[in-house]
mmCIF file of C-alpha atoms and ligand atoms in Angstrom:
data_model
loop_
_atom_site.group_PDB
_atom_site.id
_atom_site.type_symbol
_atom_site.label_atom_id
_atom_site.label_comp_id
_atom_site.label_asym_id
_atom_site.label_seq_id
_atom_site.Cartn_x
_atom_site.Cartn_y
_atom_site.Cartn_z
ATOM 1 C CA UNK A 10 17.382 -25.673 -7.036
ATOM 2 C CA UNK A 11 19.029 -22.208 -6.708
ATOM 3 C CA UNK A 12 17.289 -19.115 -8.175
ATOM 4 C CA UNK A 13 20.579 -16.114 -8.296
ATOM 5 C CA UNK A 14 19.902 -12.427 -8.573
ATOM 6 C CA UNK A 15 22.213 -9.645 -8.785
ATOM 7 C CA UNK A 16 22.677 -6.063 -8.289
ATOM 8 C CA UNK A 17 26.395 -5.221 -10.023
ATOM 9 C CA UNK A 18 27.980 -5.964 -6.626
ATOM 10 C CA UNK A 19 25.868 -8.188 -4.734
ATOM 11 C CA UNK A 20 24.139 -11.951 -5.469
ATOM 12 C CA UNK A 21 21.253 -13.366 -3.765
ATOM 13 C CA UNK A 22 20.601 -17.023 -3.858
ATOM 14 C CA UNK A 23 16.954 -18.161 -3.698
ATOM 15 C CA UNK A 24 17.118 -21.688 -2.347
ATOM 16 C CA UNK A 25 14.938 -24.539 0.330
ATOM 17 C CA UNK A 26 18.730 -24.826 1.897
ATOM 18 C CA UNK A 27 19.713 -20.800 2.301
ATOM 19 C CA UNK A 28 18.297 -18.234 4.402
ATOM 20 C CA UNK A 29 14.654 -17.446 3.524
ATOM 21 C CA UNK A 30 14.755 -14.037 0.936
ATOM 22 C CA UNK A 31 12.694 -11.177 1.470
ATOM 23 C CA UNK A 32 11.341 -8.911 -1.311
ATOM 24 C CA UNK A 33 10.933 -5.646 -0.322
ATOM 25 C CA UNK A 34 6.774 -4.571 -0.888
ATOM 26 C CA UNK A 35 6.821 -1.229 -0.660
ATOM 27 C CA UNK A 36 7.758 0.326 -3.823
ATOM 28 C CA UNK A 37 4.160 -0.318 -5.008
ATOM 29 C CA UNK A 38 1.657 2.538 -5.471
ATOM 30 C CA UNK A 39 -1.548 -0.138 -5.346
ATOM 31 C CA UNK A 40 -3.141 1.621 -2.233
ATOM 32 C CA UNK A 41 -0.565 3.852 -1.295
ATOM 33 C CA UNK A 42 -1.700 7.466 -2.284
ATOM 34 C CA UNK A 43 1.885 8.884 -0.725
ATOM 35 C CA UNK A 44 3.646 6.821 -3.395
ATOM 36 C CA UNK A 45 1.080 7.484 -6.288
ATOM 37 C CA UNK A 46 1.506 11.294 -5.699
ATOM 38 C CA UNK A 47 5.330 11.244 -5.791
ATOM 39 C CA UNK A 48 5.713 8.767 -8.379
ATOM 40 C CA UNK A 49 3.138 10.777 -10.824
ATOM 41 C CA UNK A 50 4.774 14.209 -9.481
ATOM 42 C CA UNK A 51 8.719 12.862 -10.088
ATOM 43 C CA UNK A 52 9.487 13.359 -6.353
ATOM 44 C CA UNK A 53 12.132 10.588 -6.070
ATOM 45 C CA UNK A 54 13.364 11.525 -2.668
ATOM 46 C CA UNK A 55 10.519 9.666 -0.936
ATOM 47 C CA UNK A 56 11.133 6.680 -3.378
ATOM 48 C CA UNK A 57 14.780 6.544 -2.536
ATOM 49 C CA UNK A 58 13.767 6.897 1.390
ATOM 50 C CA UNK A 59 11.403 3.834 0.794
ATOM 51 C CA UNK A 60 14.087 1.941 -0.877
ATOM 52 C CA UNK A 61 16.445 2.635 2.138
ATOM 53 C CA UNK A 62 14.240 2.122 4.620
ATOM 54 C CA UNK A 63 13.442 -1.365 3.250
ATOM 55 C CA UNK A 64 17.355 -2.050 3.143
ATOM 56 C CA UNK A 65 18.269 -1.644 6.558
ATOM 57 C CA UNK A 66 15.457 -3.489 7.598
ATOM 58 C CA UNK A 67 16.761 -6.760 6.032
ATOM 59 C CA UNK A 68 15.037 -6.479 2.620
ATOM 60 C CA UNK A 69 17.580 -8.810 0.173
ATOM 61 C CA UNK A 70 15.185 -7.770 -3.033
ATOM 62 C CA UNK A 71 13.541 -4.425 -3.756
ATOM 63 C CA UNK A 72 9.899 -4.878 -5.756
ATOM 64 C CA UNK A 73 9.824 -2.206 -8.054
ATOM 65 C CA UNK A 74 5.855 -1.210 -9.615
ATOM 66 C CA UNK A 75 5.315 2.317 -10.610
ATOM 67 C CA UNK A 76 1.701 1.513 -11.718
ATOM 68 C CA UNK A 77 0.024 4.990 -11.410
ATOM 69 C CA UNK A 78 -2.704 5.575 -14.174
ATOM 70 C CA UNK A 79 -1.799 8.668 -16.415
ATOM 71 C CA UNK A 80 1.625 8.359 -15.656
ATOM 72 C CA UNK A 81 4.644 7.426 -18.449
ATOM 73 C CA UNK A 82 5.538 4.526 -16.794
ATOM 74 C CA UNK A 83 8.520 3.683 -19.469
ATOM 75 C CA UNK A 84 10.456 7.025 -18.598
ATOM 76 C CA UNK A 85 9.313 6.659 -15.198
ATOM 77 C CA UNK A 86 10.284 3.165 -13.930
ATOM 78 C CA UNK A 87 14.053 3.572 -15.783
ATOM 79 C CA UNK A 88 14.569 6.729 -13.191
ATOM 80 C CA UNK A 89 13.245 4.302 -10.298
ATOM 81 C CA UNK A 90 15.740 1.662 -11.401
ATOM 82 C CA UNK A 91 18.471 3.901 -11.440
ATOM 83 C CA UNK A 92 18.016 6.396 -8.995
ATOM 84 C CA UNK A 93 17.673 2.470 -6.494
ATOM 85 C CA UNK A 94 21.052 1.278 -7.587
ATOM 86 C CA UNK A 95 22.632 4.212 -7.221
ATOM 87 C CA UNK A 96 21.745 4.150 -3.287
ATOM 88 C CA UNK A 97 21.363 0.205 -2.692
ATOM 89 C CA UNK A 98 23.059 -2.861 -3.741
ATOM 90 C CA UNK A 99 20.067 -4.821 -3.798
ATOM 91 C CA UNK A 100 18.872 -6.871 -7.083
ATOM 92 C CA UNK A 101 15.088 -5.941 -8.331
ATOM 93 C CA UNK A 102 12.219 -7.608 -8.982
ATOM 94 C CA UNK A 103 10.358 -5.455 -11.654
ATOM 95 C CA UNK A 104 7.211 -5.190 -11.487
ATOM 96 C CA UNK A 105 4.768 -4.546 -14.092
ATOM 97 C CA UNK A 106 1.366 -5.822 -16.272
ATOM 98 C CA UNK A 107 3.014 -3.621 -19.255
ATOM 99 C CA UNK A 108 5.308 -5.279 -21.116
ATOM 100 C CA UNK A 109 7.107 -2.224 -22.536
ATOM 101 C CA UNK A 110 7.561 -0.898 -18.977
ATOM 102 C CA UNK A 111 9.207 -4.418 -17.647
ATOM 103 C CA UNK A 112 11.032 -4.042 -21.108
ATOM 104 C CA UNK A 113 12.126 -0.803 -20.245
ATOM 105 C CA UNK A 114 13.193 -1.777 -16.602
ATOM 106 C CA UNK A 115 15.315 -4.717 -17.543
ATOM 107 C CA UNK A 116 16.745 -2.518 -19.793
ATOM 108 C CA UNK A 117 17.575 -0.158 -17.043
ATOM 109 C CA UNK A 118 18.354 -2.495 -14.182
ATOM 110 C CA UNK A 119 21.919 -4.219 -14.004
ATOM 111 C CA UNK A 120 22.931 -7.543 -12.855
ATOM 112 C CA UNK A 121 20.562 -9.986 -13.088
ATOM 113 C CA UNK A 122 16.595 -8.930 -12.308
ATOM 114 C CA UNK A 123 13.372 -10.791 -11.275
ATOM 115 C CA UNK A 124 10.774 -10.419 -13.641
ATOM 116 C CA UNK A 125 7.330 -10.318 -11.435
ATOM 117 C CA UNK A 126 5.617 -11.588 -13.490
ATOM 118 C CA UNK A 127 4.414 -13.741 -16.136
ATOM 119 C CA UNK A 128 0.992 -15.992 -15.844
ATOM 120 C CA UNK A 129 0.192 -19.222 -17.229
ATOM 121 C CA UNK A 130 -1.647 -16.811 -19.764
ATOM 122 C CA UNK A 131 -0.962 -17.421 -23.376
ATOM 123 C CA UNK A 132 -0.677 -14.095 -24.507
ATOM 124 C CA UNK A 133 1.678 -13.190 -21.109
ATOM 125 C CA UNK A 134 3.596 -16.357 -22.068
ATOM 126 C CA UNK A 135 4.134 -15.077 -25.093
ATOM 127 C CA UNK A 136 5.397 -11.908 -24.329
ATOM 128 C CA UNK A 137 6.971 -11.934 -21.202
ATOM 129 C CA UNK A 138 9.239 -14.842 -21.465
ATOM 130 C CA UNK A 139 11.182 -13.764 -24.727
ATOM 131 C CA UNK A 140 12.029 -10.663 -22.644
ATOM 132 C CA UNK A 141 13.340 -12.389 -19.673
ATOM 133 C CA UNK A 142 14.696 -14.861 -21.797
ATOM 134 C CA UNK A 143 16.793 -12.108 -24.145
ATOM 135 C CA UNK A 144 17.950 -10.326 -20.406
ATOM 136 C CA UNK A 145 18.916 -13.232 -18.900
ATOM 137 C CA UNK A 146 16.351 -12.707 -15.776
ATOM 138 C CA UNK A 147 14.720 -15.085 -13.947
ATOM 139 C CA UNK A 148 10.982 -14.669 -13.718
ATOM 140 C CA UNK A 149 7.961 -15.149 -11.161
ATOM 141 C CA UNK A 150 4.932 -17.331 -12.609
ATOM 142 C CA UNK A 151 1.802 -16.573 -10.794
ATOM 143 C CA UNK A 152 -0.736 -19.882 -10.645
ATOM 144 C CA UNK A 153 -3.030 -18.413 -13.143
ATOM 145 C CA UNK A 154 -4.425 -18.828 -16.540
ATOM 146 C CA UNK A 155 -6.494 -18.076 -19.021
ATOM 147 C CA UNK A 156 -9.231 -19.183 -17.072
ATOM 148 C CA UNK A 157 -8.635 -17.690 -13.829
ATOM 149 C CA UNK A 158 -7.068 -18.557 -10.569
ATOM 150 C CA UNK A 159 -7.732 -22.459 -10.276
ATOM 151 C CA UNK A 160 -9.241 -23.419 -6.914
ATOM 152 C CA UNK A 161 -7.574 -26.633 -6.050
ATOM 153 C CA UNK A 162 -3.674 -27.116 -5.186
ATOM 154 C CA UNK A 163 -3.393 -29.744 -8.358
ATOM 155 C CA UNK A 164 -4.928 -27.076 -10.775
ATOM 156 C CA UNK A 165 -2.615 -24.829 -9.772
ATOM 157 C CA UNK A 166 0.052 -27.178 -9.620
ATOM 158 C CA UNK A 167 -0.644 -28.049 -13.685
ATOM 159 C CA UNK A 168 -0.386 -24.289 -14.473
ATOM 160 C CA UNK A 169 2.980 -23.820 -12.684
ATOM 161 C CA UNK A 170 3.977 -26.951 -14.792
ATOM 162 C CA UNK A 171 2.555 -25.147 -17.919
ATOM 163 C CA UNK A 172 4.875 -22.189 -17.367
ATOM 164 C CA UNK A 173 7.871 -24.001 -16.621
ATOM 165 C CA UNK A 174 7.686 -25.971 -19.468
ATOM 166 C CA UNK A 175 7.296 -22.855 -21.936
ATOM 167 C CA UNK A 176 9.926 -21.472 -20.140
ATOM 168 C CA UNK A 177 12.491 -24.113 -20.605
ATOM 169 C CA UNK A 178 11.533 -24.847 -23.961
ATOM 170 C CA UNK A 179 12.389 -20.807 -24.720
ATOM 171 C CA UNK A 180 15.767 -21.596 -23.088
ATOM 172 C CA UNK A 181 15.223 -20.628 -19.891
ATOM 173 C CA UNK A 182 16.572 -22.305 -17.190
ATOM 174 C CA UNK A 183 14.356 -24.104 -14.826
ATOM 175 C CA UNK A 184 15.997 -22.786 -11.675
ATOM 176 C CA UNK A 185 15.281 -18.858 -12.790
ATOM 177 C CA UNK A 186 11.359 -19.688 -12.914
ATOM 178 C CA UNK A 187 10.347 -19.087 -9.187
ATOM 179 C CA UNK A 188 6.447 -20.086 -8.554
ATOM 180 C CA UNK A 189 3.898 -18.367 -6.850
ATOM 181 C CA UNK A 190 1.038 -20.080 -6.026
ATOM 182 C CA UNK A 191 -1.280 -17.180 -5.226
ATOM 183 C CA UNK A 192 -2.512 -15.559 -2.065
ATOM 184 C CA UNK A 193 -6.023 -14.297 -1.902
ATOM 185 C CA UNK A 194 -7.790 -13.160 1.533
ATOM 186 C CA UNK A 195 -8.980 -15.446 3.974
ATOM 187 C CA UNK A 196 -11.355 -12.605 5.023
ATOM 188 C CA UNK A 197 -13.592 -13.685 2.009
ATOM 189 C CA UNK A 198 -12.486 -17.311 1.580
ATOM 190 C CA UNK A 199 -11.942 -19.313 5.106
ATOM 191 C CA UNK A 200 -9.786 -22.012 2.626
ATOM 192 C CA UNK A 201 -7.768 -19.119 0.694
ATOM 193 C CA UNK A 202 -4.614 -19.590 3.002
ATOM 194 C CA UNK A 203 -5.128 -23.287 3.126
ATOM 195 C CA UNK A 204 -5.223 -23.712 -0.367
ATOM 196 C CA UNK A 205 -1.828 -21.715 -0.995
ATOM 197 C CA UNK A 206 -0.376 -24.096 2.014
ATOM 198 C CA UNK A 207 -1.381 -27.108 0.462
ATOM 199 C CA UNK A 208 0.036 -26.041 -3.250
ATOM 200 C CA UNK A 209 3.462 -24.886 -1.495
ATOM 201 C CA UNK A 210 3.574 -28.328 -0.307
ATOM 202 C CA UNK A 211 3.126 -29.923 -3.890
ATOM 203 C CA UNK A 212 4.715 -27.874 -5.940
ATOM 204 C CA UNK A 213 7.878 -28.315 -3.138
ATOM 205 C CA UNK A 214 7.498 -32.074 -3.715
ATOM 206 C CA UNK A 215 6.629 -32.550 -7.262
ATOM 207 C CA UNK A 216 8.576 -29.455 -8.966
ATOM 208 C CA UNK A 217 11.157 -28.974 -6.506
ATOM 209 C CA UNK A 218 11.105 -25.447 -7.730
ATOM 210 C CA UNK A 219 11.711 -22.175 -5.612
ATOM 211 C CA UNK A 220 8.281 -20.510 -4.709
ATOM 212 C CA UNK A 221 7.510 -17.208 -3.644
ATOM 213 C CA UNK A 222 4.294 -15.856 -1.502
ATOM 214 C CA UNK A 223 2.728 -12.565 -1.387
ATOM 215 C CA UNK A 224 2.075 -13.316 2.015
ATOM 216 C CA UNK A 225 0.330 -9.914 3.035
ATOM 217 C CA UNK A 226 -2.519 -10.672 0.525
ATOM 218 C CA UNK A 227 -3.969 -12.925 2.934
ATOM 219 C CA UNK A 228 -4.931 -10.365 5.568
ATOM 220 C CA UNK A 229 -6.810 -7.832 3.039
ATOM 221 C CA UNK A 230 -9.627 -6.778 4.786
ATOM 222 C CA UNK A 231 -8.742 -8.021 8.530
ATOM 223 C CA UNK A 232 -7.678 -5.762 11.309
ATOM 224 C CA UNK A 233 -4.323 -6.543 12.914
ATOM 225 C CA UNK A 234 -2.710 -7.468 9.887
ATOM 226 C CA UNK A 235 0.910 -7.978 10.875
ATOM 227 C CA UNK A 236 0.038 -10.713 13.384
ATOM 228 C CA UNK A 237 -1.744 -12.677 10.462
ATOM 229 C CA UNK A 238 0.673 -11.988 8.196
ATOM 230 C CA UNK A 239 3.430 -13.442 9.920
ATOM 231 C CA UNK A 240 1.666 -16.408 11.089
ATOM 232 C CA UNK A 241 0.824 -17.052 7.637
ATOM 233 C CA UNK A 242 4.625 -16.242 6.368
ATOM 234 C CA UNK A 243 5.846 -19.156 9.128
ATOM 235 C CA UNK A 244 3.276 -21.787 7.732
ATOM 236 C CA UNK A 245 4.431 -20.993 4.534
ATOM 237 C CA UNK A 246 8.010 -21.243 4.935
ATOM 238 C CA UNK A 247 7.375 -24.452 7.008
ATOM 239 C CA UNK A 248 5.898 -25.686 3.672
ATOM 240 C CA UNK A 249 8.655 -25.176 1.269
ATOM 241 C CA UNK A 250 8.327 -21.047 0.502
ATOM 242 C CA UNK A 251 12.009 -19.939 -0.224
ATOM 243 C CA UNK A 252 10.926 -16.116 -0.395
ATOM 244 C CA UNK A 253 8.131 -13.517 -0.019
ATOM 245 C CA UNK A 254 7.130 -9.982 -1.167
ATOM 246 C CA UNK A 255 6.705 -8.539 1.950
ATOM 247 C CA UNK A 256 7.458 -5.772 4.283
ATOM 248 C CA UNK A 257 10.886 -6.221 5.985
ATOM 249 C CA UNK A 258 10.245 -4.125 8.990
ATOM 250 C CA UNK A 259 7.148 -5.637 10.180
ATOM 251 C CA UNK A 260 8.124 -9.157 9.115
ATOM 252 C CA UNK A 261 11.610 -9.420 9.509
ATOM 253 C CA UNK A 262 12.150 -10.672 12.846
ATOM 254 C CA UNK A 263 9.360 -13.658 12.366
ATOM 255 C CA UNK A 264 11.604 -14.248 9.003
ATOM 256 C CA UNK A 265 14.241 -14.779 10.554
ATOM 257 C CA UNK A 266 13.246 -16.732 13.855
ATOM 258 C CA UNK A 267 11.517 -19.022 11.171
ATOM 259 C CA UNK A 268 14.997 -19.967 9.954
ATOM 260 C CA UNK A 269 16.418 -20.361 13.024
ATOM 261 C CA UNK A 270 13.584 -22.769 14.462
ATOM 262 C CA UNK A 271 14.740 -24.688 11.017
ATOM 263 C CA UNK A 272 18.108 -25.206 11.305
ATOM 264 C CA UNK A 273 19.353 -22.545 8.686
ATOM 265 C CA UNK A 274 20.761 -20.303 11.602
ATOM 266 C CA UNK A 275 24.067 -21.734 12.688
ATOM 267 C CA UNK A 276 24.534 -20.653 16.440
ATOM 268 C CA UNK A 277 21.567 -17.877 15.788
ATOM 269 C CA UNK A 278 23.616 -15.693 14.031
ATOM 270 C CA UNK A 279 21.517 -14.237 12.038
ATOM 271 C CA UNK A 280 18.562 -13.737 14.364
ATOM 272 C CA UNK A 281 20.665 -12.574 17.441
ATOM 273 C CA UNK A 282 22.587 -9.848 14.207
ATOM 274 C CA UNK A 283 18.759 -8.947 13.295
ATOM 275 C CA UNK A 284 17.636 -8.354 16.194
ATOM 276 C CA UNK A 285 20.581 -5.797 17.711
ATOM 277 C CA UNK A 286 19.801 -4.210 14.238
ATOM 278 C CA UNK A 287 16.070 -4.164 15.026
ATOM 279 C CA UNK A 288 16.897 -2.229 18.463
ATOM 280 C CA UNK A 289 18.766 0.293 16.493
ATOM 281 C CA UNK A 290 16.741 1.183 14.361
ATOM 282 C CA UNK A 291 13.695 1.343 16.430
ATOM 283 C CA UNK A 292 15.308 3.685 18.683
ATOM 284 C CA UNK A 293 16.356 5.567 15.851
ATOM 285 C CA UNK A 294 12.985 5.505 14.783
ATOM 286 C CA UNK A 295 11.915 7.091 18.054
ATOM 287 C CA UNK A 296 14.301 10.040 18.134
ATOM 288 C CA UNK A 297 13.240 11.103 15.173
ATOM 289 C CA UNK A 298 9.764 11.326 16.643
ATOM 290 C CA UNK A 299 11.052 12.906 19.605
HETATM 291 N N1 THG B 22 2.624 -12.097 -5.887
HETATM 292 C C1 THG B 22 3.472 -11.410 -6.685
HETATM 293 N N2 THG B 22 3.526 -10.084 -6.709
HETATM 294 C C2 THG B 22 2.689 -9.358 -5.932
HETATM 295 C C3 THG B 22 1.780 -10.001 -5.095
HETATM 296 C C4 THG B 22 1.768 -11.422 -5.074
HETATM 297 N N3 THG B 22 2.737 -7.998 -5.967
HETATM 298 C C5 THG B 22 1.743 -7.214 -5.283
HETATM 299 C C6 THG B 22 1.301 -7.910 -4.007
HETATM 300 N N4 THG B 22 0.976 -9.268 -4.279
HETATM 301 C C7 THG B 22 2.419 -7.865 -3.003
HETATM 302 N N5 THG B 22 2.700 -6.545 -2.608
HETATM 303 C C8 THG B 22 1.913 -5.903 -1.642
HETATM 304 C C9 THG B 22 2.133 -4.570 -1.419
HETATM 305 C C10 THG B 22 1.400 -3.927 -0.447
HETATM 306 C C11 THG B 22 0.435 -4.599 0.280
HETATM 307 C C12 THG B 22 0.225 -5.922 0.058
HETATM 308 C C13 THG B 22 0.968 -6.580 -0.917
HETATM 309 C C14 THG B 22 -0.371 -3.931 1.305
HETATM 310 N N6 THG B 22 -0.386 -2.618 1.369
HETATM 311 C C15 THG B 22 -1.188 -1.909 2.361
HETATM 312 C C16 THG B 22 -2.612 -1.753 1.871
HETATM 313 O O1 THG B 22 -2.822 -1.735 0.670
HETATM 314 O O2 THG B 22 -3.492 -1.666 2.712
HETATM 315 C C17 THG B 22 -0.564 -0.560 2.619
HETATM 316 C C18 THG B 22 0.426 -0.670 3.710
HETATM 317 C C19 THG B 22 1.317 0.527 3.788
HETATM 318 O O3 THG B 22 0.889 1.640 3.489
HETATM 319 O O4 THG B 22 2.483 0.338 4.155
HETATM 320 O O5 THG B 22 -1.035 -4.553 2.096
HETATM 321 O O6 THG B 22 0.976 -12.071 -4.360
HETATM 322 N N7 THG B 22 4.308 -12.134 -7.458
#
């Protein structure tokens, strides 16, 4: 099953036998107060230095959430959209609980977009899959319904199966409805992770469907979060995960020695390219320190 995005120049494919695909975390103001400043005062410059700095660090998808309370998100995320094509050639995934603003950035975005995301909600399927459906997008469906976020990997497995079905039955093609089976922090929960391993694993062999993780979820709360996030991202792409929401820089490298150490890295191409890249830019980095 291939999921394809596009920007107007480039095309991703999302897929158990291609490189695993990175989405790009950062353009989210949940916790950032940098980002929630600019985005409610219009600076764009450190939105479009965000969006670079994710692209040279390997990011293949952009997330795009301009959630900042007070703020007119509809004229706001259609200057996001625009002002991020005009300086990358990566597809999006929008972002958004508001309908009219993921209305408003499919409207904006070109190519083909990710839709992040619709639930196993009725109301959500109801609204959110006509849109994606009428844009030609593909979609995320989070694990979730109108009852919460089920506890066991078969719950979640019957929502994902709820969504997919709505989704094909609106004309949606299976392979553009990518499943995420839900990350919560295994600083409150010592089964969260094991739970989201277990549903990767049967939604992988009962769906066959791609599946994406927001793999830095699971560290909420710990200290040294990079280490557990990237031991986490290699137990989920040993599972079946075929991409992430994540941050490039810090997880890149374990990203891509996880495809290497599974045979999607002909003569480490990839990793040896990544990591000569990696040494730039972190010397970069460190000039501009001084
Ligand atoms: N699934 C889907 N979408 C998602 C999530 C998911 N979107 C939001 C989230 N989860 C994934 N994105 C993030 C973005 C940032 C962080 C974690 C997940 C994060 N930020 C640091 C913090 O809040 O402490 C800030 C780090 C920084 O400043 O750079 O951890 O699961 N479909």
């Amino acid at each position: 099953m291939h999921t394809i995005l596009k920007s107007v120049t480039k095309e991703i494919t999302i897929g158990i036998d291609h490189p695993f695909v990175m989405i790009g975390e950062k353009i989210n103001p949940t916790g950032r107060k940098k980002l929630a400043a600019a985005l409610a005062e219009g600076n764009l410059d450190y939105i479009l230095q965000l969006a670079l700095d994710q692209a040279a660090w390997g990011a293949d998808v952009l997330d795009v959430n301009v959630g900042v309370p007070g703020i007119d998100e509809v004229s706001v995320v259609k200057k996001v959209v625009e002002l991020i094509a005009s300086a990358t050639d990566l597809p999006l995934c929008l972002d958004s609980a508001n309908t009219d603003v993921l209305a408003a950035g499919l409207a904006a975005a070109k190519g083909k977009p990710l839709v992040n995301s619709v639930s196993g909600e009725t109301k959500k399927l109801e609204t959110v899959l006509p849109l994606v459906k009428d844009r030609g997008a593909a979609v995320i469906g989070l694990t979730m319904d109108d009852n919460g976020i089920p506890r066991t990997p078969e719950e979640r497995v019957a929502v994902a199966e709820k969504i997919l079905e709505h989704a094909v039955r609106k004309g949606i093609p299976a392979e553009d409805v990518v499943i995420d089976p839900l990350v919560l922090t295994v600083g409150s929960d010592s089964k969260a992770a094991l739970v989201t391993l277990l549903t990767i694993e049967l939604l992988r062999k009962s769906l066959g469907v791609n599946i994406n993780v927001g793999a830095s979820n699971v560290s909420f709360g710990l200290p040294e979060r990079p280490t557990v996030n990237a031991a986490f991202l290699t137990l989920c792409i040993q599972a079946g995960a075929t991409c992430a929401i994540t941050d490039s820089a810090k997880l890149g490298q374990t990203v891509r020695a996880a495809d290497l150490l599974l045979g999607r890295d002909a003569n480490s191409m990839r990793y040896l390219k990544y990591f000569r890249l990696a040494e730039k830019l972190r010397e970069a980095e460190a000039t501009e320190a001084g």
